[in-house]
mmCIF file of C-alpha atoms in Angstrom:
data_model
loop_
_atom_site.group_PDB
_atom_site.id
_atom_site.type_symbol
_atom_site.label_atom_id
_atom_site.label_comp_id
_atom_site.label_asym_id
_atom_site.label_seq_id
_atom_site.Cartn_x
_atom_site.Cartn_y
_atom_site.Cartn_z
ATOM 1 C CA MET A 19 0.000 0.000 0.000
ATOM 2 C CA THR A 20 1.242 3.500 -0.886
ATOM 3 C CA ALA A 21 2.074 5.536 2.201
ATOM 4 C CA CYS A 22 0.447 8.919 2.634
ATOM 5 C CA SER A 23 1.035 11.762 5.048
ATOM 6 C CA LEU A 24 -1.268 14.782 4.868
ATOM 7 C CA HIS A 25 -0.330 18.366 5.681
ATOM 8 C CA ASN A 26 -2.654 21.173 6.783
ATOM 9 C CA PRO A 27 -6.052 19.508 6.283
ATOM 10 C CA THR A 28 -8.956 21.982 6.269
ATOM 11 C CA PHE A 29 -12.692 21.364 6.481
ATOM 12 C CA THR A 30 -15.594 23.538 5.344
ATOM 13 C CA LEU A 31 -19.239 22.970 6.275
ATOM 14 C CA LEU A 32 -21.918 24.168 3.850
ATOM 15 C CA HIS A 33 -25.676 24.067 3.427
ATOM 16 C CA ASP A 34 -26.662 23.900 7.116
ATOM 17 C CA LYS A 35 -23.661 21.655 7.786
ATOM 18 C CA ALA A 36 -25.051 18.924 5.515
ATOM 19 C CA VAL A 37 -22.193 19.232 3.008
ATOM 20 C CA ILE A 38 -18.515 18.822 3.894
ATOM 21 C CA ILE A 39 -15.587 19.923 1.744
ATOM 22 C CA ALA A 40 -12.115 18.808 2.815
ATOM 23 C CA HIS A 41 -8.717 19.761 1.411
ATOM 24 C CA ALA A 42 -5.132 18.861 2.276
ATOM 25 C CA TYR A 43 -1.601 18.869 0.919
ATOM 26 C CA ILE A 44 0.494 15.756 0.385
ATOM 27 C CA ALA A 45 3.326 16.206 2.873
ATOM 28 C CA THR A 46 6.016 14.537 0.750
ATOM 29 C CA PRO A 47 4.970 14.187 -2.908
ATOM 30 C CA ASN A 48 6.576 11.313 -4.786
ATOM 31 C CA THR A 49 8.725 12.475 -7.696
ATOM 32 C CA ASN A 50 8.021 9.346 -9.759
ATOM 33 C CA LYS A 51 4.981 10.067 -11.949
ATOM 34 C CA ALA A 52 3.363 6.624 -11.701
ATOM 35 C CA GLN A 53 4.001 6.364 -7.979
ATOM 36 C CA HIS A 54 2.724 9.910 -7.478
ATOM 37 C CA LYS A 55 -0.619 8.976 -9.062
ATOM 38 C CA ARG A 56 -0.930 6.059 -6.661
ATOM 39 C CA GLN A 57 0.046 8.373 -3.827
ATOM 40 C CA GLN A 58 -2.669 10.866 -4.807
ATOM 41 C CA SER A 59 -5.264 8.088 -4.769
ATOM 42 C CA ALA A 60 -4.096 6.868 -1.368
ATOM 43 C CA CYS A 61 -3.987 10.383 0.071
ATOM 44 C CA VAL A 62 -7.485 11.363 -0.992
ATOM 45 C CA ARG A 63 -8.759 8.225 0.737
ATOM 46 C CA ALA A 64 -6.687 9.077 3.786
ATOM 47 C CA LEU A 65 -8.360 12.487 3.744
ATOM 48 C CA LEU A 66 -11.740 10.757 3.642
ATOM 49 C CA SER A 67 -10.843 8.680 6.702
ATOM 50 C CA LYS A 68 -9.704 11.816 8.528
ATOM 51 C CA THR A 69 -12.918 13.632 7.570
ATOM 52 C CA LEU A 70 -15.187 10.814 8.703
ATOM 53 C CA CYS A 71 -13.317 10.638 11.995
ATOM 54 C CA LYS A 72 -13.445 14.405 12.570
ATOM 55 C CA PHE A 73 -17.211 14.549 12.101
ATOM 56 C CA ASN A 74 -17.954 11.209 13.799
ATOM 57 C CA ILE A 75 -19.471 9.713 10.660
ATOM 58 C CA THR A 76 -19.601 5.928 10.655
ATOM 59 C CA ALA A 77 -19.691 4.873 7.009
ATOM 60 C CA LYS A 78 -17.841 2.825 4.421
ATOM 61 C CA LEU A 79 -16.832 3.965 0.961
ATOM 62 C CA GLN A 80 -18.452 2.149 -1.953
ATOM 63 C CA ASP A 81 -16.221 2.950 -4.933
ATOM 64 C CA THR A 82 -16.931 0.040 -7.261
ATOM 65 C CA HIS A 83 -18.948 2.281 -9.585
ATOM 66 C CA LEU A 84 -19.953 5.919 -9.992
ATOM 67 C CA PRO A 85 -21.275 7.816 -8.198
ATOM 68 C CA TYR A 86 -19.195 6.901 -5.149
ATOM 69 C CA ARG A 87 -21.318 6.480 -2.054
ATOM 70 C CA LEU A 88 -20.901 6.322 1.681
ATOM 71 C CA ILE A 89 -22.813 3.368 3.064
ATOM 72 C CA GLY A 90 -24.045 3.350 6.634
ATOM 73 C CA GLY A 91 -23.982 7.063 7.400
ATOM 74 C CA ARG A 92 -26.279 10.030 6.901
ATOM 75 C CA HIS A 93 -24.088 11.403 4.092
ATOM 76 C CA GLY A 94 -24.791 9.498 0.910
ATOM 77 C CA PHE A 95 -22.349 10.672 -1.779
ATOM 78 C CA VAL A 96 -18.643 11.457 -2.049
ATOM 79 C CA SER A 97 -16.439 12.827 -4.829
ATOM 80 C CA PHE A 98 -12.636 13.018 -4.957
ATOM 81 C CA SER A 99 -10.150 15.215 -6.781
ATOM 82 C CA HIS A 100 -6.393 15.706 -6.761
ATOM 83 C CA SER A 101 -3.864 17.816 -8.606
ATOM 84 C CA GLY A 102 -0.153 18.098 -7.947
ATOM 85 C CA ASN A 103 0.405 17.897 -4.201
ATOM 86 C CA GLN A 104 -3.203 18.732 -3.298
ATOM 87 C CA VAL A 105 -6.171 16.455 -2.586
ATOM 88 C CA ALA A 106 -9.804 17.355 -1.973
ATOM 89 C CA LEU A 107 -13.204 15.768 -1.464
ATOM 90 C CA ILE A 108 -16.854 16.619 -0.996
ATOM 91 C CA ILE A 109 -19.386 14.658 1.058
ATOM 92 C CA SER A 110 -23.066 15.421 0.489
ATOM 93 C CA PRO A 111 -26.472 13.820 1.076
ATOM 94 C CA THR A 112 -27.195 14.585 -2.593
ATOM 95 C CA PRO A 113 -25.139 13.842 -5.742
ATOM 96 C CA CYS A 114 -22.014 15.992 -5.811
ATOM 97 C CA ALA A 115 -18.707 16.566 -7.568
ATOM 98 C CA ILE A 116 -15.461 18.386 -6.864
ATOM 99 C CA ASP A 117 -12.480 19.429 -8.955
ATOM 100 C CA ILE A 118 -9.148 20.943 -8.041
ATOM 101 C CA GLU A 119 -6.713 21.946 -10.782
ATOM 102 C CA ILE A 120 -3.438 23.724 -10.100
ATOM 103 C CA HIS A 121 -2.166 23.608 -13.690
ATOM 104 C CA PRO A 122 -3.101 26.384 -16.144
ATOM 105 C CA VAL A 123 -5.733 25.709 -18.797
ATOM 106 C CA SER A 124 -4.727 26.713 -22.307
ATOM 107 C CA PRO A 125 -6.737 29.509 -23.964
ATOM 108 C CA ALA A 126 -6.796 27.259 -27.039
ATOM 109 C CA ILE A 127 -8.805 24.719 -25.026
ATOM 110 C CA ALA A 128 -11.254 27.461 -24.084
ATOM 111 C CA ASN A 129 -11.609 28.617 -27.686
ATOM 112 C CA ARG A 130 -12.352 25.072 -28.785
ATOM 113 C CA TYR A 131 -14.712 23.855 -26.067
ATOM 114 C CA TYR A 132 -16.248 26.827 -24.250
ATOM 115 C CA HIS A 133 -19.666 28.304 -24.934
ATOM 116 C CA PRO A 134 -19.739 31.674 -26.781
ATOM 117 C CA ASN A 135 -21.148 33.376 -23.666
ATOM 118 C CA GLU A 136 -18.224 32.045 -21.639
ATOM 119 C CA LEU A 137 -15.733 33.258 -24.229
ATOM 120 C CA MET A 138 -17.333 36.702 -24.193
ATOM 121 C CA LEU A 139 -17.024 36.781 -20.399
ATOM 122 C CA ILE A 140 -13.356 35.763 -20.632
ATOM 123 C CA ASN A 141 -12.615 38.459 -23.214
ATOM 124 C CA GLN A 142 -14.045 41.084 -20.843
ATOM 125 C CA ALA A 143 -12.223 39.742 -17.786
ATOM 126 C CA ILE A 144 -9.168 41.243 -16.130
ATOM 127 C CA ALA A 145 -7.871 37.920 -14.781
ATOM 128 C CA LYS A 146 -8.539 35.885 -17.903
ATOM 129 C CA GLN A 147 -6.537 32.792 -16.913
ATOM 130 C CA SER A 148 -8.258 32.548 -13.529
ATOM 131 C CA LEU A 149 -11.672 32.642 -15.186
ATOM 132 C CA ILE A 150 -10.668 30.097 -17.842
ATOM 133 C CA ALA A 151 -9.491 27.761 -15.089
ATOM 134 C CA ALA A 152 -12.602 28.257 -12.933
ATOM 135 C CA LEU A 153 -14.892 27.466 -15.856
ATOM 136 C CA TRP A 154 -12.832 24.366 -16.624
ATOM 137 C CA ARG A 155 -13.175 23.142 -13.047
ATOM 138 C CA ILE A 156 -16.932 23.703 -13.127
ATOM 139 C CA LYS A 157 -17.136 21.724 -16.371
ATOM 140 C CA GLU A 158 -15.089 18.915 -14.821
ATOM 141 C CA CYS A 159 -17.502 18.865 -11.883
ATOM 142 C CA TRP A 160 -20.437 18.649 -14.287
ATOM 143 C CA ILE A 161 -18.810 15.713 -16.092
ATOM 144 C CA LYS A 162 -18.389 13.892 -12.780
ATOM 145 C CA LEU A 163 -21.893 14.764 -11.620
ATOM 146 C CA TYR A 164 -23.576 13.464 -14.768
ATOM 147 C CA HIS A 165 -21.021 10.767 -15.638
ATOM 148 C CA GLY A 166 -20.036 12.207 -18.994
ATOM 149 C CA ARG A 167 -23.506 13.094 -20.219
ATOM 150 C CA LEU A 168 -24.835 16.499 -21.328
ATOM 151 C CA HIS A 169 -22.029 16.865 -23.870
ATOM 152 C CA ALA A 170 -19.621 16.004 -21.058
ATOM 153 C CA GLY A 171 -19.958 19.570 -19.794
ATOM 154 C CA LEU A 172 -18.144 20.964 -22.819
ATOM 155 C CA GLY A 173 -20.004 23.550 -24.832
ATOM 156 C CA VAL A 174 -22.528 24.008 -22.020
ATOM 157 C CA ASP A 175 -22.891 27.610 -20.862
ATOM 158 C CA PHE A 176 -21.694 27.934 -17.266
ATOM 159 C CA SER A 177 -20.973 31.660 -17.416
ATOM 160 C CA ALA A 178 -23.667 32.443 -14.830
ATOM 161 C CA MET A 179 -22.010 30.047 -12.370
ATOM 162 C CA THR A 180 -18.840 32.105 -12.125
ATOM 163 C CA LEU A 181 -17.835 34.892 -9.766
ATOM 164 C CA PRO A 182 -16.353 38.254 -10.757
ATOM 165 C CA ASP A 183 -12.926 37.387 -12.116
ATOM 166 C CA THR A 184 -11.211 39.534 -9.490
ATOM 167 C CA SER A 185 -12.825 37.646 -6.590
ATOM 168 C CA THR A 186 -10.479 35.852 -4.211
ATOM 169 C CA GLN A 187 -13.094 34.905 -1.617
ATOM 170 C CA LEU A 188 -14.710 31.514 -1.205
ATOM 171 C CA GLN A 189 -18.414 31.645 -1.987
ATOM 172 C CA LEU A 190 -21.430 29.413 -2.401
ATOM 173 C CA VAL A 191 -23.670 30.307 -5.337
ATOM 174 C CA ARG A 192 -27.094 28.899 -6.131
ATOM 175 C CA THR A 193 -27.384 28.845 -9.888
ATOM 176 C CA SER A 194 -30.484 29.320 -12.005
ATOM 177 C CA VAL A 195 -28.685 28.077 -15.114
ATOM 178 C CA ALA A 196 -28.559 24.509 -13.837
ATOM 179 C CA ALA A 197 -31.671 24.662 -11.669
ATOM 180 C CA GLY A 198 -31.391 23.019 -8.286
ATOM 181 C CA HIS A 199 -27.595 23.069 -8.065
ATOM 182 C CA TRP A 200 -25.161 24.907 -5.827
ATOM 183 C CA VAL A 201 -21.664 25.882 -6.956
ATOM 184 C CA TYR A 202 -18.867 26.306 -4.416
ATOM 185 C CA HIS A 203 -15.915 28.537 -5.318
ATOM 186 C CA GLN A 204 -12.565 28.474 -3.506
ATOM 187 C CA PRO A 205 -10.250 30.579 -5.730
ATOM 188 C CA ARG A 206 -7.256 30.444 -3.389
ATOM 189 C CA LEU A 207 -7.117 26.641 -3.599
ATOM 190 C CA GLN A 208 -8.176 26.614 -7.276
ATOM 191 C CA LEU A 209 -11.108 24.421 -6.302
ATOM 192 C CA ASN A 210 -14.761 24.191 -7.318
ATOM 193 C CA ALA A 211 -17.563 21.871 -6.283
ATOM 194 C CA ILE A 212 -21.188 21.316 -7.265
ATOM 195 C CA PHE A 213 -23.921 19.624 -5.280
ATOM 196 C CA ALA A 214 -27.611 19.160 -5.982
ATOM 197 C CA ASP A 215 -30.697 20.160 -4.066
ATOM 198 C CA ASP A 216 -32.868 17.395 -2.670
ATOM 199 C CA ASN A 217 -35.435 17.770 -5.438
ATOM 200 C CA VAL A 218 -33.070 17.185 -8.384
ATOM 201 C CA ALA A 219 -33.649 13.837 -10.080
ATOM 202 C CA PHE A 220 -30.672 11.650 -11.024
ATOM 203 C CA ASP A 221 -30.604 8.286 -12.774
#
């Protein structure tokens, strides 16, 4: 088993404390690419164990198929993400997804896959790269949430889910574009998450 030591874990409670977002750094990242991927996987699960312990949640992870679920506790769904030396997760009673991405997203990717309204927003932005990256993370969350459906999140207009491009504060936004969903923004950690209201139907 790949060893994992976490540094500076943080926990955020949302939505009347029903939703938990956790983040941590890998204390000693492995320099071997293949081993680092295994380390990321081990560390995000270590973060889950730490989160369950912190909030006294007795549950087991069911990760044989998507969406991942927690069995035996009041929180039903879990989503993982990792990038570089960072790992993150979201636990929610409703379907959820999280994405953290520390690497820049190419403007060419945006020009190819983003909705025209998103591109217009980017062109007007001061911090263009930050907005490109935030939109990419939201799209990645949408892919995870709907398991690759809805055009895999690419070409879908998420411009109304974003914050002002100069914002550096974490915020929770209820979106009318994708009715019944909440979008969590944590610009400092380059992290976004989406979770559904109770009345949103999923297959």
